[in-house]
Short mmCIF file of C-alpha atoms in Angstrom, two decimals:
data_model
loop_
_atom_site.label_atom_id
_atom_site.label_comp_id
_atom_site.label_asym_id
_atom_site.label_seq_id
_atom_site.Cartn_x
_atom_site.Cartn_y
_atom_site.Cartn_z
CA UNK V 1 -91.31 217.71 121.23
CA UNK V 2 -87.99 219.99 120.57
CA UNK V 3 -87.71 223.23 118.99
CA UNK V 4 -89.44 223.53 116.06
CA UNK V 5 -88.13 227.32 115.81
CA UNK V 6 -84.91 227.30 116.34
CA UNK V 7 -84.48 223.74 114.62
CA UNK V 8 -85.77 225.61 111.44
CA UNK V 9 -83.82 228.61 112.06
CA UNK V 10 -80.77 226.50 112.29
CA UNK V 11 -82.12 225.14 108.94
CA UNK V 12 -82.25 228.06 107.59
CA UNK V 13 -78.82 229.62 108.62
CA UNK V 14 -77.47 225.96 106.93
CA UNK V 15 -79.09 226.96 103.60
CA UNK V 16 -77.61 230.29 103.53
CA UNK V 17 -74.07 229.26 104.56
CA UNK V 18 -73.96 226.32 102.10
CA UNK V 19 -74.86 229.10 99.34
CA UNK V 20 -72.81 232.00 100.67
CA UNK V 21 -69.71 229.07 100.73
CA UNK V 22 -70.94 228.76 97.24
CA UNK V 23 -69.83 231.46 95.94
CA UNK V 24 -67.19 232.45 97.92
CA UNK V 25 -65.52 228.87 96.67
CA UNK V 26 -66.13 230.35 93.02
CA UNK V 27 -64.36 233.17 93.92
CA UNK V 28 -61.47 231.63 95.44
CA UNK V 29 -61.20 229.69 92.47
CA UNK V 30 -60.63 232.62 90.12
CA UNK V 31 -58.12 234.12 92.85
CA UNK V 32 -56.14 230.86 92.81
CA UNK V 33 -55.83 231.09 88.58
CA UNK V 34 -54.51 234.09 89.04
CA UNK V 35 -51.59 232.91 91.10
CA UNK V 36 -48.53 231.57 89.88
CA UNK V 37 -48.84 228.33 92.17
CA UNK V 38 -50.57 225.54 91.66
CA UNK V 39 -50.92 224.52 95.46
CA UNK V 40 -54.04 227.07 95.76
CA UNK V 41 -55.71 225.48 93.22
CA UNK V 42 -55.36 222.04 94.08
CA UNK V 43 -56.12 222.72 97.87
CA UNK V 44 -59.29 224.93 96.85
CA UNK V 45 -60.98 222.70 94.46
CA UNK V 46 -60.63 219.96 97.00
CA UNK V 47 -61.69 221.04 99.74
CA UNK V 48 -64.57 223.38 98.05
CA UNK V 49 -67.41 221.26 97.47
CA UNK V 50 -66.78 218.98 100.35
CA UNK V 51 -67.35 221.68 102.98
CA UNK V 52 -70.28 223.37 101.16
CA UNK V 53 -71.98 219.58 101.45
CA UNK V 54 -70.57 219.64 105.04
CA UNK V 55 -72.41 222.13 105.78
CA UNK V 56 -75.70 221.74 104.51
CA UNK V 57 -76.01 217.90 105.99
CA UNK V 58 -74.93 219.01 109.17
CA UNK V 59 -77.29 221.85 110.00
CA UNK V 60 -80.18 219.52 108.43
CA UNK V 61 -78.76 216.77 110.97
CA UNK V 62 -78.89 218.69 114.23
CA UNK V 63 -82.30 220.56 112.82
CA UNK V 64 -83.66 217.11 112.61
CA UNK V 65 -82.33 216.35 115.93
CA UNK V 66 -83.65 219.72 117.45
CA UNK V 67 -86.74 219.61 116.33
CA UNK V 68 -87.54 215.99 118.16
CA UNK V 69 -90.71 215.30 114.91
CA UNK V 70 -88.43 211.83 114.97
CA UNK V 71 -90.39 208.77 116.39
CA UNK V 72 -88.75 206.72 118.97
CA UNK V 73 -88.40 204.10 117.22
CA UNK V 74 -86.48 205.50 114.34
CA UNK V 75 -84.72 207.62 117.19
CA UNK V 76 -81.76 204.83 116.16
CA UNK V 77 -80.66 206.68 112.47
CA UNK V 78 -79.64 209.96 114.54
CA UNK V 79 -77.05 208.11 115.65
CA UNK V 80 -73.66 209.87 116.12
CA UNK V 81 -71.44 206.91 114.19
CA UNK V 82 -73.58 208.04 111.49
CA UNK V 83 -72.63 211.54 111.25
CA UNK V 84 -68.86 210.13 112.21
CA UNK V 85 -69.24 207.93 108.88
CA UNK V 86 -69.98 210.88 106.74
CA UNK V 87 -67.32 213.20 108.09
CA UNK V 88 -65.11 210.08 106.89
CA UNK V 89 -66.79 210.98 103.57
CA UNK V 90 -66.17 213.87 103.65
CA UNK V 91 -62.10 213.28 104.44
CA UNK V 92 -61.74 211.05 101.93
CA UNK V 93 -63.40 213.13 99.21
CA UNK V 94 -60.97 215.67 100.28
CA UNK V 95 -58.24 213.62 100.45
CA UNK V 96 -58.51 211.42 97.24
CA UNK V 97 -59.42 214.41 95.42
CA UNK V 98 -56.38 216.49 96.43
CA UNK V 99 -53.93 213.61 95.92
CA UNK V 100 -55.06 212.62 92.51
CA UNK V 101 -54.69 216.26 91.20
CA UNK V 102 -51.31 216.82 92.74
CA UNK V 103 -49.93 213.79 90.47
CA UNK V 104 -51.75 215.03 88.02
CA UNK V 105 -50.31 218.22 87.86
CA UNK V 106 -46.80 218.13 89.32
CA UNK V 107 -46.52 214.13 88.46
CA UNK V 108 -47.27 215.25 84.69
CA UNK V 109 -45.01 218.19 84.88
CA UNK V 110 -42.12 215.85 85.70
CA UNK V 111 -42.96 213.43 83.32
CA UNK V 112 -43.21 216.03 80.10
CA UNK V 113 -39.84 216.58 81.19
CA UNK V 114 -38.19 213.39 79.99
CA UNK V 115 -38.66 212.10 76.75
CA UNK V 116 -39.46 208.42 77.72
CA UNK V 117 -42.70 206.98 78.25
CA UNK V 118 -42.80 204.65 80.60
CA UNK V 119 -42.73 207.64 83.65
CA UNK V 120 -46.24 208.73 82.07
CA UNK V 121 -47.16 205.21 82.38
CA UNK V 122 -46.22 205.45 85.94
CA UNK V 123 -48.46 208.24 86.72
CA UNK V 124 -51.11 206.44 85.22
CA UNK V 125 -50.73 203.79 87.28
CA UNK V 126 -50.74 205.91 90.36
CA UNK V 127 -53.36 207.84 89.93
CA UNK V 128 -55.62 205.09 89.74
CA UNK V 129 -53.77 203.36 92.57
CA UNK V 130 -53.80 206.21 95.29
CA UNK V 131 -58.06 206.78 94.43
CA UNK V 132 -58.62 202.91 94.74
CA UNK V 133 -56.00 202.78 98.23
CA UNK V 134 -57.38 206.02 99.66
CA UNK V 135 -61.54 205.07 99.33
CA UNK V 136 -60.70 200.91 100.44
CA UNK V 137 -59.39 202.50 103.72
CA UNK V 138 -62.35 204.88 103.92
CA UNK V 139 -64.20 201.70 103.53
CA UNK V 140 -63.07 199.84 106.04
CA UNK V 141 -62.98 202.88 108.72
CA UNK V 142 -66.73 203.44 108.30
CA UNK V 143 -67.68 199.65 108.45
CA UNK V 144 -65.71 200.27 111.74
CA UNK V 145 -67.35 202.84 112.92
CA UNK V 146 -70.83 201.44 111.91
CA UNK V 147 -69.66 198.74 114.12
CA UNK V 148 -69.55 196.14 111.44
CA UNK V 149 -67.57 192.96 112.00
CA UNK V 150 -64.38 193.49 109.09
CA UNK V 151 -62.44 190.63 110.19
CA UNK V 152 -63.67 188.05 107.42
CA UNK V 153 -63.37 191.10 104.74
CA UNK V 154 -59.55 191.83 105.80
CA UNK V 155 -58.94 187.63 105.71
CA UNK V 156 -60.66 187.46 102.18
CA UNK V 157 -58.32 190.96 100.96
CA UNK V 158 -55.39 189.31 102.10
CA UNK V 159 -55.92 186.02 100.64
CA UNK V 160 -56.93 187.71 97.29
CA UNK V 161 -54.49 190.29 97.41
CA UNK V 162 -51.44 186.89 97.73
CA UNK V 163 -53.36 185.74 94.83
CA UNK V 164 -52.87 189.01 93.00
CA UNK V 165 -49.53 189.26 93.70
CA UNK V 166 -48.36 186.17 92.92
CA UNK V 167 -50.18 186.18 89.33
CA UNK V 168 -48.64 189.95 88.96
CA UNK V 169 -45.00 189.37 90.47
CA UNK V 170 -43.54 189.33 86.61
CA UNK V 171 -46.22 192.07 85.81
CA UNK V 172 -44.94 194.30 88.84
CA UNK V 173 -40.96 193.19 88.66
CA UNK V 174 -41.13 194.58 85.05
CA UNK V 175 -43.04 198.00 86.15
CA UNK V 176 -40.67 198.28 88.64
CA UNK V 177 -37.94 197.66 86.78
CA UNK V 178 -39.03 200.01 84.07
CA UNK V 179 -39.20 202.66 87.27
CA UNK V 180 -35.66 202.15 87.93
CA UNK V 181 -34.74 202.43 84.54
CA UNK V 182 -36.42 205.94 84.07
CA UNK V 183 -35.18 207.69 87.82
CA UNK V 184 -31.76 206.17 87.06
CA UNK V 185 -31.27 206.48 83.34
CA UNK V 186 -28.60 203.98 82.03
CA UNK V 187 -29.36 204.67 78.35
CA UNK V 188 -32.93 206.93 76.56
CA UNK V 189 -34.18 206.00 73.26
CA UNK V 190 -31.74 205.82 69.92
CA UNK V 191 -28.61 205.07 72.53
CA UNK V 192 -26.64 202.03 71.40
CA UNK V 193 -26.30 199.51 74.35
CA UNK V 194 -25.06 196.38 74.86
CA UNK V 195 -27.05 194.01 77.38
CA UNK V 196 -26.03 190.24 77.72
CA UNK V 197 -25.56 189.58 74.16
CA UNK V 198 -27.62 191.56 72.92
CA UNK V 199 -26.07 194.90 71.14
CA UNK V 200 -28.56 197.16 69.17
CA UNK V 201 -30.16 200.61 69.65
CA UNK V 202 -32.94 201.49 71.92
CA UNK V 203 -36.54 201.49 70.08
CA UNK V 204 -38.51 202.24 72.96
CA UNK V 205 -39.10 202.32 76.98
CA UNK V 206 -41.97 200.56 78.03
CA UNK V 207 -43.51 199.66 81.78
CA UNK V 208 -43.00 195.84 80.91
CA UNK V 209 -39.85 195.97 78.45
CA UNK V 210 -37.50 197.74 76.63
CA UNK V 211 -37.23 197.14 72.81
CA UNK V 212 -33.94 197.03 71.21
CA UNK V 213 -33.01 196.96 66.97
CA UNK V 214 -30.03 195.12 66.68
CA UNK V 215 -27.46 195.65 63.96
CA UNK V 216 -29.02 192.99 61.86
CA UNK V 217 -32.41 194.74 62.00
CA UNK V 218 -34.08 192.20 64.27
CA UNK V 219 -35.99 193.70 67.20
CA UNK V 220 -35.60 192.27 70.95
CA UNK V 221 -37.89 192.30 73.64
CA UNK V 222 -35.90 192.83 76.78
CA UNK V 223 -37.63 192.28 80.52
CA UNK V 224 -37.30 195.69 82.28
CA UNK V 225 -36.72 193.23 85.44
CA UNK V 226 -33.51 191.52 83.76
CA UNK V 227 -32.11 195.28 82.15
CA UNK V 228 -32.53 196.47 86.14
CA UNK V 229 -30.16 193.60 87.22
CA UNK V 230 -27.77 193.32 84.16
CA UNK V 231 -24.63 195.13 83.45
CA UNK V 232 -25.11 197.68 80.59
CA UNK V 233 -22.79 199.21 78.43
CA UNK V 234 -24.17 202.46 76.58
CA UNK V 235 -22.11 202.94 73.61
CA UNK V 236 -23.51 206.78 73.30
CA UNK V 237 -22.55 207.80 76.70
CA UNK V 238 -20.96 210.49 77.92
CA UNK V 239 -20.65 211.21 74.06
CA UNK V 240 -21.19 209.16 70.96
CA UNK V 241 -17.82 209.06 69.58
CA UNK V 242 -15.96 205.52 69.42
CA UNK V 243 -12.41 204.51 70.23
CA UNK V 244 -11.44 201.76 68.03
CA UNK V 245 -8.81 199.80 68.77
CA UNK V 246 -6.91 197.66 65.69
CA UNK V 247 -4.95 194.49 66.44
CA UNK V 248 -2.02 193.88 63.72
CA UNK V 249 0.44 191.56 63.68
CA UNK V 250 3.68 191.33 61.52
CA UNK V 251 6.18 188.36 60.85
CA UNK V 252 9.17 188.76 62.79
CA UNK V 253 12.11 190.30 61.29
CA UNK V 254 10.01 193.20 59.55
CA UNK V 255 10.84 196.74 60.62
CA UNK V 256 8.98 198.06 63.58
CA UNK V 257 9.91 201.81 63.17
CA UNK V 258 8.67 201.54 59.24
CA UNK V 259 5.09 199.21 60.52
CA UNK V 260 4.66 201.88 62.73
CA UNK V 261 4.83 204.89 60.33
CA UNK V 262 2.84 202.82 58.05
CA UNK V 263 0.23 202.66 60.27
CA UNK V 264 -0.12 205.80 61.50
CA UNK V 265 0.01 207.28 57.81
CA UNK V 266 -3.22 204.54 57.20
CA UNK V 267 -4.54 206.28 60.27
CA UNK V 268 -3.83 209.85 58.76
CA UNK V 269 -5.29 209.20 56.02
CA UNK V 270 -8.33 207.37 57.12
CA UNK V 271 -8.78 210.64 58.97
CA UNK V 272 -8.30 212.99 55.28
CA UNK V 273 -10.07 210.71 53.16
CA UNK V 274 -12.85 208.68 55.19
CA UNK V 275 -15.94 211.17 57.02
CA UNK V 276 -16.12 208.42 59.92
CA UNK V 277 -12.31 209.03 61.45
CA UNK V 278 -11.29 211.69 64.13
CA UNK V 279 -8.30 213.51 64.17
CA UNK V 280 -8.62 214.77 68.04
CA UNK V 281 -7.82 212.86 69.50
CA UNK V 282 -4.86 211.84 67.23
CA UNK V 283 -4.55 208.13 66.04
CA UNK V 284 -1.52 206.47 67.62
CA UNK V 285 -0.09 203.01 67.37
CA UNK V 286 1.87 200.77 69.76
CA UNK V 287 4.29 198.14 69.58
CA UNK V 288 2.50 196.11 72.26
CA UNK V 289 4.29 192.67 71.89
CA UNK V 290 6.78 189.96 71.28
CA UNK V 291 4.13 187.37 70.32
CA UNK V 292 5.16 183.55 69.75
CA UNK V 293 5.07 184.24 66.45
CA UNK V 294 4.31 187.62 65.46
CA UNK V 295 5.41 190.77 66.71
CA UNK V 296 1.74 192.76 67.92
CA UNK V 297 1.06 196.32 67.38
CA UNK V 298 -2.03 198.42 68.54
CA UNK V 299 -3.55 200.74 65.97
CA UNK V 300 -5.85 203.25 68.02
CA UNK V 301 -8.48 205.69 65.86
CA UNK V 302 -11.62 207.50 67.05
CA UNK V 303 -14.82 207.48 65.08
CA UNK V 304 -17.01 209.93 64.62
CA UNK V 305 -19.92 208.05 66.57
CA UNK V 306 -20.75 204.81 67.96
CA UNK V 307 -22.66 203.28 64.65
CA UNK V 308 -19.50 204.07 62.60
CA UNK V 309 -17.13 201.41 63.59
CA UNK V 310 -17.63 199.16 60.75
CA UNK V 311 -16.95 201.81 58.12
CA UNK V 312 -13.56 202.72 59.84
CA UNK V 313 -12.69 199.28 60.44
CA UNK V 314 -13.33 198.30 56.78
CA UNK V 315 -11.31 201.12 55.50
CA UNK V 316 -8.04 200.75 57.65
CA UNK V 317 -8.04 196.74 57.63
CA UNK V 318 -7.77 197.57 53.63
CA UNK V 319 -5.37 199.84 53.33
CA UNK V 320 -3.28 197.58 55.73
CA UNK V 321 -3.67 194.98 53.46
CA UNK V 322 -2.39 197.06 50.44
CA UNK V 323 0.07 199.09 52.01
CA UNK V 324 1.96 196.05 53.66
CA UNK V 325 1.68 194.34 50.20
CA UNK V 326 3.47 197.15 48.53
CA UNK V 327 5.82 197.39 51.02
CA UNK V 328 6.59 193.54 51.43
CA UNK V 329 5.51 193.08 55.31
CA UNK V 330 3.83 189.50 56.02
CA UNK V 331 1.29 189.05 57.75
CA UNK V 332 1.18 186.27 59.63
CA UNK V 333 -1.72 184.02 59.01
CA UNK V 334 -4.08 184.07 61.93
CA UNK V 335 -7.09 185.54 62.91
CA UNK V 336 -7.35 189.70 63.69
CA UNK V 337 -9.64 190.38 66.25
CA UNK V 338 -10.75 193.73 66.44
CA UNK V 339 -12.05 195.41 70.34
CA UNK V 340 -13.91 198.25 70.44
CA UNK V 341 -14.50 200.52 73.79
CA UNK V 342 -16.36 203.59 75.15
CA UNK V 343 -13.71 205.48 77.11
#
């Protein structure tokens, strides 16, 4: 027989330290809100409860063992892998708990930060992930040191998990994608872009796509794995305004010092009478080329923002029209192509 005494002493002096931890883990608590970190917290509230268990199992472990009231032949569940097993527990609880919070907190803090949502998704995502990740391993070190055979268990998690990941590949190219998009931030939502052929304004950012309205009102659903590896042109960056650039031809023999000061007074007053037209930077125009048959000019304006181009365009091409009417200028008949750029 063991100590009886001192294996209930030892009892004893558990119970009291697993209440005095008690409440000096309250305390710490309301030390650590009074703080202006958040590290405290976290590292307090994780570790708290864990240790106060800790405590109490392991002086009524080595009372038990003490005290020797165990028969022989159940002599086998005061095994030491045992106690190894729950200080695994233990780590885990301590770890899984600490992680999660600290994405939680500081991963939430980021994400409030931006006005997309498909970072929030993220943290979602991860929160979940690291408490599932952090618990399998625990799971896997205590059938280990229970001396359980987890050969066949690995072989069946990797064949699943090829299964998994070949039925998710689109799933996680898209998350993935919609990562990239969010740490690298080619466009946010109401930009204008212009993917493939696809030019409209950004609806919304999710994990799997991005959603575009187009100028015709139709909405597209994008693959956040084909924006990631496409070139994109963001019409409202660095700044929304537009620089417009208007092809014109003339017949030859027409006056190029009079088509010029026609256009730029169309310019001017595109820029006095229309809301969509800059003056700074000035319009200018330029006598670009000797054409087979036309001579080419280059009427540049800047509008007021990228959803404006239309309007301007509509208002110059007309008073062209009129202007080199009135003024007897032909036009050559062909086809006026007008390119617009982001510079």
């Amino acid at each position: 027989m063991g100590n009886v005494p001192y294996s209930l002493l030892l009892l004893f002096a558990g119970v009291f330290g697993s209440v005095a931890l008690y409440w000096l883990y309250h305390w710490l608590l309301k030390r650590a809100a009074s703080t202006e970190s958040k590290i405290d917290d976290i590292l307090i509230a994780a570790t708290g409860k864990p240790l106060i268990i800790a405590v109490l199992v392991v002086t009524v472990y080595f009372s038990i063992v003490y005290s020797g009231l165990i028969p022989d032949r159940y002599a086998y569940v005061l095994d030491s892998k045992y106690l190894t097993a729950f200080y695994i527990l233990l780590g885990t609880w301590i770890v899984s708990s600490f992680t999660y919070n600290f994405i939680h907190l500081y991963g939430r803090w980021m994400a409030a930060r931006t006005e997309s949502e498909v970072d929030d998704r993220i943290i979602d995502v991860l929160e979940i992930a690291v408490k599932y990740v952090v618990w399998f391993v625990a799971f896997l070190l205590i059938l280990s040191t229970l001396e359980i055979d987890i050969t066949p268990l690995l072989a069946g998690a990797g064949i699943a998990g090829v299964a998994v990941a070949l039925a998710a590949q689109d799933l996680l190219s898209n998350f993935f994608g919609g990562a990239l998009i969010v740490m690298d931030k080619p466009f946010k939502v109401n930009d204008r872009i212009k993917i493939d052929d696809y030019l409209g304004d950004v609806v919304s950012v999710g994990p799997r796509s991005t959603r575009l309205q187009t100028l015709d009102y139709q909405l597209v659903t994008i693959p956040n794995s084909k924006i990631a590896s496409s070139v994109i042109i963001n019409y409202a960056l660095p700044e929304v305004r537009l620089k417009i650039k208007i092809p014109v031809s003339v017949a030859y023999g027409s006056d190029v010092k009079r088509v010029k000061e026609i256009l730029l007074e169309i310019a001017r007053e595109a820029v006095d009478r229309s809301v969509y037209v800059l003056n700074d930077p000035a319009p200018s125009v330029y006598f670009l080329e000797f054409a087979d048959s036309s001579l080419n000019f280059t009427l540049v304006v800047w509008a007021r923002a990228f959803n404006m181009a239309w309007e301007v365009q509509d208002f110059i091409n007309t008073r062209i029209d009129e202007r080199f009417k009135e003024e007897g200028i032909e036009i050559p008949f062909n086809q006026m192509d007008v390119h617009i750029r982001k510079d």
